[in-house]
Amino acid sequence: QMQLVESGGGLVQPGGSLRLSCVGSGDAFSSYVMGWYRQAPGKQRELVATMVTGGYTELADSVKGRFAISRDNAANTVNLQMNNVKPEDTAVYYCHADGSTWYGPDSLYWGQGTQVTVSS
């Protein structure tokens, strides 16, 4: 079991920056693929960024060059740095932990979500 708690959402102007953080419980954090997803009103949840402990990252094309994901396994934390945000980045952002490689297909966990609104 892993519990995820996000923080850092809020209202930001277009072109501004925001940093989301997610803290995970448990002592096997480093073995999980950590990621951020988002869901805008009326749309499906979509991948924003993922990162494995070895450093390999994956970013959605829509955020490449603007967002960056990082993790600190000692602090059980994964962060999403959002720069040059756009109105279309408005969504609820969810932290995700994927432990299926080591712990089976049920080892998928979601945070409660944090709202990000980009508006002037």
Steps between C-alpha positions, in 0.01 A plus 500: 500500500610851424325824580575807294440860606537784251556867570586818314201557275328834462431792271780620274513748215591395146876492463549444870642208695371253753657207682299196602623255759388152596605308810459124510475274803691177548863393470500367142450835331812467286368187331192677364466678171369839607298725280263789458173488310238766445133516421329807359120544515330282242823326401668171580784476743831529318864436573712806571831354613651186650837421651676183612770490765773457240419845366314414181212742450209523264315823427185564300569690179276783617727577798847428361729796550271647767452236772756287683457206734742414778506265796676474834482141618649585839203730561243281320418797281430563134468852364364661187650836408264684268641797309346724236157362580212541258122513551478151351707371793200562723401167654502289812847352531540153651808331638533136398712211625548187291650204681360234266843382383598386848175466693240392248225662294309632801790716614372818336424799720358849452508814705189704568590761238587867512336770291710715269329795336679715244319827450562871489 
